[in-house]
Coordinates of C-alpha atoms and ligand atoms in Angstrom, one line a residue:
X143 CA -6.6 -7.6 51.3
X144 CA -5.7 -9.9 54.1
X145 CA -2.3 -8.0 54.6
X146 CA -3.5 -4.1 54.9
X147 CA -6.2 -5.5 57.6
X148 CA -3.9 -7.7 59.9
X149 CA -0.4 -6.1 58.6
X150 CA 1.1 -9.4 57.8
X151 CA 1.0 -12.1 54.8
X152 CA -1.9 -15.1 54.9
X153 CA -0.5 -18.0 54.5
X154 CA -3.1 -19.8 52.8
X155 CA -6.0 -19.3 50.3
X156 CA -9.2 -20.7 50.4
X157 CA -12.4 -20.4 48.0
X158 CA -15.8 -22.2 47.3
X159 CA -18.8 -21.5 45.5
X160 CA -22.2 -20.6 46.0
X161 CA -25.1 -22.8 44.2
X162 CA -28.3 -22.7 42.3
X163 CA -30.6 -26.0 42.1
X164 CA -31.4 -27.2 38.8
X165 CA -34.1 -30.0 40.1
X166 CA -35.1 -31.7 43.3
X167 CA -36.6 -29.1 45.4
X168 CA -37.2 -30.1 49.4
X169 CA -35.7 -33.7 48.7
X170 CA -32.8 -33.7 50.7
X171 CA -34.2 -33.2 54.0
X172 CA -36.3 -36.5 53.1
X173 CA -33.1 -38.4 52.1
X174 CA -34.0 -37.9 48.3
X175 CA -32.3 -36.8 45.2
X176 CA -31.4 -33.6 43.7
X177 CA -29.0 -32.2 41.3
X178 CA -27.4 -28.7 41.6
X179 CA -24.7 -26.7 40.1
X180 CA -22.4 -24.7 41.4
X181 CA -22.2 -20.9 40.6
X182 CA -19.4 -19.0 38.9
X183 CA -19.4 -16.4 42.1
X184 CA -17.3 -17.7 44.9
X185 CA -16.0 -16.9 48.4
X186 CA -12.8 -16.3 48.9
X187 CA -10.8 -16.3 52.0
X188 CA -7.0 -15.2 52.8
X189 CA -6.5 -16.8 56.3
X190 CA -3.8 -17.2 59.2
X191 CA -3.1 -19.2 62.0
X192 CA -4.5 -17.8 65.7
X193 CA -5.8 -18.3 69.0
X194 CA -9.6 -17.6 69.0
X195 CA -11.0 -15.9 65.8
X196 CA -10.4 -12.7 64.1
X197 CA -11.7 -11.9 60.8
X198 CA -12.8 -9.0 58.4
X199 CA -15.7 -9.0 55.9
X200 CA -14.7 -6.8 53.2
X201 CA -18.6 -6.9 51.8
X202 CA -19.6 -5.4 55.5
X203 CA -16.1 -3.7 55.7
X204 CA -16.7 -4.6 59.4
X205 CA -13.8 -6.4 61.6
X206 CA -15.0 -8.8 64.0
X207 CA -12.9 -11.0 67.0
X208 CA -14.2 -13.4 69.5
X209 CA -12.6 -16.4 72.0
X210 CA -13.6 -19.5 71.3
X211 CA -15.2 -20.1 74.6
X212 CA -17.9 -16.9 73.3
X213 CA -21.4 -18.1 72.8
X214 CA -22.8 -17.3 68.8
X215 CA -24.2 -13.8 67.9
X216 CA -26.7 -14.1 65.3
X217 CA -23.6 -12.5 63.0
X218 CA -21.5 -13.3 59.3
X219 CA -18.8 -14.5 62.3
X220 CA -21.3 -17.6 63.3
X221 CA -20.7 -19.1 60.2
X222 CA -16.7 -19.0 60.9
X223 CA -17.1 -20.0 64.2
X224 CA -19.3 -22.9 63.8
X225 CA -16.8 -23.8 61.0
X226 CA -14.1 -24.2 63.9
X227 CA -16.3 -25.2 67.1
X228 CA -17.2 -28.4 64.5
X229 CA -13.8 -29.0 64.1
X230 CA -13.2 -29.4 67.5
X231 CA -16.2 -31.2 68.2
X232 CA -14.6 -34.1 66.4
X233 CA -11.5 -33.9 68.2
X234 CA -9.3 -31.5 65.9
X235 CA -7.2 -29.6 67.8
X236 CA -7.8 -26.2 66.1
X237 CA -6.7 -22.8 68.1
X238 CA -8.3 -20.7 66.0
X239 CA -8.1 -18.7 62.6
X240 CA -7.9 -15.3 60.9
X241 CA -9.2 -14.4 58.1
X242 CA -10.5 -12.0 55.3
X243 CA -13.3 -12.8 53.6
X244 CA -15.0 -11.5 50.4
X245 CA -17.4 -12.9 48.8
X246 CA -19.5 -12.8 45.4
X247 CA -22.1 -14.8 46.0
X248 CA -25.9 -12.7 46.7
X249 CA -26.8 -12.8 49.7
X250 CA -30.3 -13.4 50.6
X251 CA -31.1 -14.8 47.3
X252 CA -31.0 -18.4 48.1
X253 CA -27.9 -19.2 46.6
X254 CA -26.1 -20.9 49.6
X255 CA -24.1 -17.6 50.3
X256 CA -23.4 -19.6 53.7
X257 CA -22.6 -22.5 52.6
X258 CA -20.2 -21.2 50.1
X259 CA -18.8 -19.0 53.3
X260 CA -18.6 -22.3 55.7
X261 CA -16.9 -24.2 52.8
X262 CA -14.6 -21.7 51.8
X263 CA -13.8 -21.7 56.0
X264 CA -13.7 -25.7 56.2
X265 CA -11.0 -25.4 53.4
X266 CA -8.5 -23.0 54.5
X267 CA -8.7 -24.9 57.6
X268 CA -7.6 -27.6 56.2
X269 CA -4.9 -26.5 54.9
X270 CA -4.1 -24.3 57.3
X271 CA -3.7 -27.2 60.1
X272 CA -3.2 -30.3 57.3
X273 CA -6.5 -32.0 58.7
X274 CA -6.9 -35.4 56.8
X275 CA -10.7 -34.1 55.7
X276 CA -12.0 -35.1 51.8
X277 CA -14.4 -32.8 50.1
X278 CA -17.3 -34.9 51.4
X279 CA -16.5 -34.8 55.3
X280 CA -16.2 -31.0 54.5
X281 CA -19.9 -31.1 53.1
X282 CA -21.0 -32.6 56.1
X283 CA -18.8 -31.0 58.6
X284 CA -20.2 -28.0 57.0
X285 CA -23.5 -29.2 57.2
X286 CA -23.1 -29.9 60.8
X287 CA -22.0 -26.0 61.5
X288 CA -25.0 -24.6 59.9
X289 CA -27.4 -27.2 61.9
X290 CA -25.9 -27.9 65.3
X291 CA -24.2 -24.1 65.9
X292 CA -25.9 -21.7 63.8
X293 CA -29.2 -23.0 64.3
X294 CA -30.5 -23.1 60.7
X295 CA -32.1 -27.2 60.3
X296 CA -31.1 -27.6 56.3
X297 CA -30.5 -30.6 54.7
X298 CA -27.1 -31.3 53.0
X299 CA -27.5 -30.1 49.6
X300 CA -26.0 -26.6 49.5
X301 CA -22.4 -27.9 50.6
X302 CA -22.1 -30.8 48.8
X303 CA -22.8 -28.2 46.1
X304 CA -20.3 -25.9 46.9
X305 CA -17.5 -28.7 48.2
X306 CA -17.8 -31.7 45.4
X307 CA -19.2 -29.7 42.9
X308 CA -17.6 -28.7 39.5
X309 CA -18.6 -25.9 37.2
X310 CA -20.4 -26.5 33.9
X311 CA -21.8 -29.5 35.2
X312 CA -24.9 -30.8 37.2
X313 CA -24.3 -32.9 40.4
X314 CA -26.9 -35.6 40.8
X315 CA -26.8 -36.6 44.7
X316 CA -28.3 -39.1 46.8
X317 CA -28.8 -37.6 49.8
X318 CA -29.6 -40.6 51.3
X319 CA -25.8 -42.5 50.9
X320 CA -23.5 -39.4 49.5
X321 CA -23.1 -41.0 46.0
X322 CA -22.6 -38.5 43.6
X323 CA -22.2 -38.5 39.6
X324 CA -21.9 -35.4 37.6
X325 CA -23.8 -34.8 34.6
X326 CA -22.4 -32.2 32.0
X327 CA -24.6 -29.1 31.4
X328 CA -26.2 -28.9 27.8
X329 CA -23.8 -26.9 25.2
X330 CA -25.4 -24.1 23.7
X331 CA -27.7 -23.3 26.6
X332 CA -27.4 -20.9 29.5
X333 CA -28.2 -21.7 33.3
X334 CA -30.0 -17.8 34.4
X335 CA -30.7 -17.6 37.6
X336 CA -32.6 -14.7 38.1
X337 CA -33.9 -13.6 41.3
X338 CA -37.4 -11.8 42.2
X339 CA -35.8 -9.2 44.4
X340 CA -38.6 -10.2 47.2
X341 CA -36.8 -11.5 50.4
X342 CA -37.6 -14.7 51.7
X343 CA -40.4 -14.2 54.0
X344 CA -40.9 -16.6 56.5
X345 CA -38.6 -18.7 55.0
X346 CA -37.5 -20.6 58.0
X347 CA -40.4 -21.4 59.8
X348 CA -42.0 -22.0 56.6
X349 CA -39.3 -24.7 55.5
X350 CA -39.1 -25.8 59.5
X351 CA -43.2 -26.8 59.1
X352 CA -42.4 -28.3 55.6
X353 CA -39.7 -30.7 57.5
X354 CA -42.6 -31.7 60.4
X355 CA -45.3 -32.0 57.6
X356 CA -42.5 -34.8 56.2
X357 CA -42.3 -36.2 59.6
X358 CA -45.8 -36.3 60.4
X359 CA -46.4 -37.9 57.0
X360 CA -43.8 -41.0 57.3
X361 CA -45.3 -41.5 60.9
X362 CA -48.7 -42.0 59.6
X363 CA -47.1 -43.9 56.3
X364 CA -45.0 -46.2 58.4
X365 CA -41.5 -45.4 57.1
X366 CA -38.9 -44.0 58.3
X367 CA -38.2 -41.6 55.3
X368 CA -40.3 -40.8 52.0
X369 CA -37.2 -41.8 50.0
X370 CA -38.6 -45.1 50.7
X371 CA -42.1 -44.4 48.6
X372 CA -41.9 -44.5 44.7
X373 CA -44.8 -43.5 42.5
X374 CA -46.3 -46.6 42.7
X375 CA -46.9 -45.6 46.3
X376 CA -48.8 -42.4 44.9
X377 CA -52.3 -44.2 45.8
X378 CA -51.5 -44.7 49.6
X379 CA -51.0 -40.8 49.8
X380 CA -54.2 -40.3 49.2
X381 CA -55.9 -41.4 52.6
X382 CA -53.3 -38.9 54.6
X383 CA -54.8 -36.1 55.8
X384 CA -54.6 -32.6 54.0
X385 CA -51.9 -30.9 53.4
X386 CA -49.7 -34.1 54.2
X387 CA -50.9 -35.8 51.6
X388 CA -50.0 -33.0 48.4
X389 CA -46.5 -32.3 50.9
X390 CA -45.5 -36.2 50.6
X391 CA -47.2 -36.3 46.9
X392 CA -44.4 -33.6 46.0
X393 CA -41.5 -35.1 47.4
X394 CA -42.2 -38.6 45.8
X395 CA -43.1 -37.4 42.4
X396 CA -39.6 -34.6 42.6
X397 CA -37.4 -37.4 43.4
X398 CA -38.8 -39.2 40.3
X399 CA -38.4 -36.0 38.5
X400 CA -34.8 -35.6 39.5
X401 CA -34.2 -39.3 38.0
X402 CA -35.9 -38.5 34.6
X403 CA -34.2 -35.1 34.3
X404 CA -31.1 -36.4 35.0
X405 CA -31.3 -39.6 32.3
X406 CA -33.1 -36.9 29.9
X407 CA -29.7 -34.8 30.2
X408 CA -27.2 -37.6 29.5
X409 CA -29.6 -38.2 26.5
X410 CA -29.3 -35.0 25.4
X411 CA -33.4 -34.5 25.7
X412 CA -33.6 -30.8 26.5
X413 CA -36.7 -30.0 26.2
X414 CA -37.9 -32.8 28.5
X415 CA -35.6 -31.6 30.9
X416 CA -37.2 -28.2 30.8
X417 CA -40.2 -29.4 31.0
X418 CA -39.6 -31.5 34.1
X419 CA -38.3 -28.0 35.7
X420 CA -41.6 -26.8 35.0
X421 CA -43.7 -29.9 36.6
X422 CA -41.5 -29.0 39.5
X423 CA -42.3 -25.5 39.9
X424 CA -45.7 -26.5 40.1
X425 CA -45.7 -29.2 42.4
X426 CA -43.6 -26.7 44.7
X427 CA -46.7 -24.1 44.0
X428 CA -49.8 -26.6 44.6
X429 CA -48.1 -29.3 46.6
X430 CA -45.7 -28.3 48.9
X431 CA -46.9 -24.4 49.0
X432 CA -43.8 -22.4 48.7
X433 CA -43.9 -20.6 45.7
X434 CA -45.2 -16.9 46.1
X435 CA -47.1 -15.1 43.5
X436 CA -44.2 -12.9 42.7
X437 CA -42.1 -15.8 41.7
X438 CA -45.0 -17.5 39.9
X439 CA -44.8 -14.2 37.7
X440 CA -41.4 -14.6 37.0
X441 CA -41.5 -18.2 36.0
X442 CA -44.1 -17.3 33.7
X443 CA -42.2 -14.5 32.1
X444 CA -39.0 -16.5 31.7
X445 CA -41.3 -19.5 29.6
X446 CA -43.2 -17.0 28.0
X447 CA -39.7 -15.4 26.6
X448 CA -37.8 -18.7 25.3
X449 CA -37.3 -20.2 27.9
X450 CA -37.3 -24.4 27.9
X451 CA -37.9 -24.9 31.2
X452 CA -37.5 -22.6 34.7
X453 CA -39.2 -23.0 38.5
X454 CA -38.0 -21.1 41.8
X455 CA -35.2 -22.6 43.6
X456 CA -33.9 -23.1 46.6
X457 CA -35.8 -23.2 49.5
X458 CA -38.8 -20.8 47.9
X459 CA -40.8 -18.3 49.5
X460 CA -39.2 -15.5 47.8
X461 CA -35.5 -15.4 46.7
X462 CA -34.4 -16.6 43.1
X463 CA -35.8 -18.4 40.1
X464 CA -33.8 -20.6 37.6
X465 CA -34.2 -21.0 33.6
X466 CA -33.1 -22.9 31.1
X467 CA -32.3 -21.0 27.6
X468 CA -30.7 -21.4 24.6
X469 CA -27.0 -19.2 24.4
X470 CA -28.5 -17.4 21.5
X471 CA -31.5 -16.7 22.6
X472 CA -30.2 -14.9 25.8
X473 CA -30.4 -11.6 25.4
X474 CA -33.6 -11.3 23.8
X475 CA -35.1 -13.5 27.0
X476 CA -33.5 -11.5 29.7
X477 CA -35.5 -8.0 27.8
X478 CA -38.4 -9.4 27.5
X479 CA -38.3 -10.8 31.2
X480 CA -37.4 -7.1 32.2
X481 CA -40.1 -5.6 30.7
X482 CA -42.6 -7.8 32.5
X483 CA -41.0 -8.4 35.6
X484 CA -38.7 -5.2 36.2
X485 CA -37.5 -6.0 39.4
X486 CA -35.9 -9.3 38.1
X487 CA -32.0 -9.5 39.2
X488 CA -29.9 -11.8 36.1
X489 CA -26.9 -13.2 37.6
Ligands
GLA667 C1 -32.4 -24.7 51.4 C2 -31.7 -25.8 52.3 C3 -31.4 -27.0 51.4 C4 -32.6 -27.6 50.8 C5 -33.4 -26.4 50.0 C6 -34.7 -26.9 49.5 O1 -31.6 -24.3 50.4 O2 -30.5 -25.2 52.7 O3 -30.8 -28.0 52.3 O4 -33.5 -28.2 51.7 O5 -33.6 -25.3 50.9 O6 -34.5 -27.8 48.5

């Protein structure tokens, strides 16, 4: 609690949730499509007015304090301090902030833990200084944080998850313009994200070579993004050179997958919404080379034990896998997945 940490009351609240991807994997970088969900684990934040930045991370129990003017540290307090050096950036006049943070989103999985964290941060900002800021400049102001002052290139995904988001339903985004709609999640079925227990290796110079392979690929291609390419276009991938071609090939045909998954939901087709999940995963296995065998195991399991679609999420290379299953059938997948895959985490 905020109040046996700093001895004094907060005087606001702030939350936001962490996210797993239900289609459109390595779109949004490429100004595509995808369509998350938030999670029901959040981060929560009691937080007071200051000068500089003060805060304690009950999941660390570790209390951390730093000026303003202090260059980043490669720490949890990065995320809170970017939050605030962004704000300033565009002319807020923010002193500073403390807070107490705990949060129950899994780290390391590649649920957005940060982005739920810089969210979370953005909002009891917010409110804590009344800064005229909608959900979506807090997306991108978010965004911006991560990028510009932590140092991590994403795309925009993750905290328009976690800041426009709503539970129980899928977000389809345009990454290209911001346009969002919300689909409602299929009644009778359950979202399980399990993850592989294997850390993301090499996950950001991995996803950092994905991003130039993109590049490289639109330079050949003539375009400016490969949001601009459609399937029709699937013939001109053919003459780049190897791997661009399969990296482009993924990001076209996932965008188009996010489209018919989407429609296939509001129709109430499940099962070709599952099965889209599953082209996906192995587009992301063949084609854009991020799956490892681990989580190839585990998507496996999860079909082979009911359920209608699954594929690794996020940005791959280890972390967690999501599934599809029907409410009823629940229990019976998540045994069987445990007996093949034993290290498998259900959240
Ligand atoms: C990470 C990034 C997102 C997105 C995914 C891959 O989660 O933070 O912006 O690029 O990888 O889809």
């Amino acid at each position: 609690m905020f109040k046996n940490i700093f001895g004094s009351e907060p005087q606001v609240h702030a939350s936001a949730p962490g996210r797993v991807n239900l289609l459109g994997e390595h779109t949004d970088y490429n100004g595509g499509f995808v369509f998350p969900t938030p999670l029901p684990y959040q981060t929560y934040i009691e937080a007071a007015a200051a000068e500089g930045l003060e805060a304690y991370a009950e999941n660390f129990r570790e209390r951390k304090s730093r000026g303003l003017d202090v260059a980043k540290q490669g720490d949890w307090l990065d995320y809170i301090a970017g939050c605030v050096w962004v704000l300033r950036q565009h002319g807020y006049a923010v002193p500073g902030l403390r807070a107490y943070i705990r949060s129950e989103v899994p780290m390391s999985g590649g649920l957005s833990s940060s982005a739920a964290l810089e969210v979370a941060a953005l909002r009891a900002l917010r409110a804590l200084y009344q800064l005229p800021l909608d959900d979506v400049q807090i997306a991108r102001l978010a965004q911006q944080a991560e990028v510009e002052y932590v140092g991590v290139r994403c795309g925009i995904m993750d905290q328009m998850a976690s800041s426009v988001g709503r539970l129980g339903y899928g977000l389809f985004l345009d990454t290209q313009n911001l346009q969002t709609r919300l689909a409602p999640l299929p009644q009778g079925y359950r979202v399980a994200v399990v993850d592989s227990a294997v850390p993301r290796r090499l996950a950001e110079s991995g996803y950092n070579t994905r991003r130039s392979e993109c590049e490289q690929a639109c330079e050949l291609l003539g375009v400016k993004s490969l949001r601009e390419l459609s399937p029709t276009d699937l013939p001109r991938l053919e003459a780049l050179p190897e791997p661009l071609n399969r990296r482009a090939r993924h990001v076209v045909t996932e965008n188009q997958r996010v489209l018919d998954g989407v429609q296939a939901l509001l129709q109430g087709d499940i099962k070709r919404f599952g099965e889209l999940m599953v082209a996906s995963h192995i587009s992301l296995r063949d084609d854009y080379e991020v799956s490892i065998p681990e989580l190839d195991e585990l998507v496996e399991a999860e079909l082979r034990h009911g359920a209608v679609g699954a594929r690794l999420t996020g940005a791959g290379f280890g972390g967690s896998t999501v599934a599809l299953v029907e409410a009823s059938r629940y229990e019976a997948f998540k045994q069987g997945v445990l007996q093949d895959y034993p290290r498998a985490r259900f959240f």
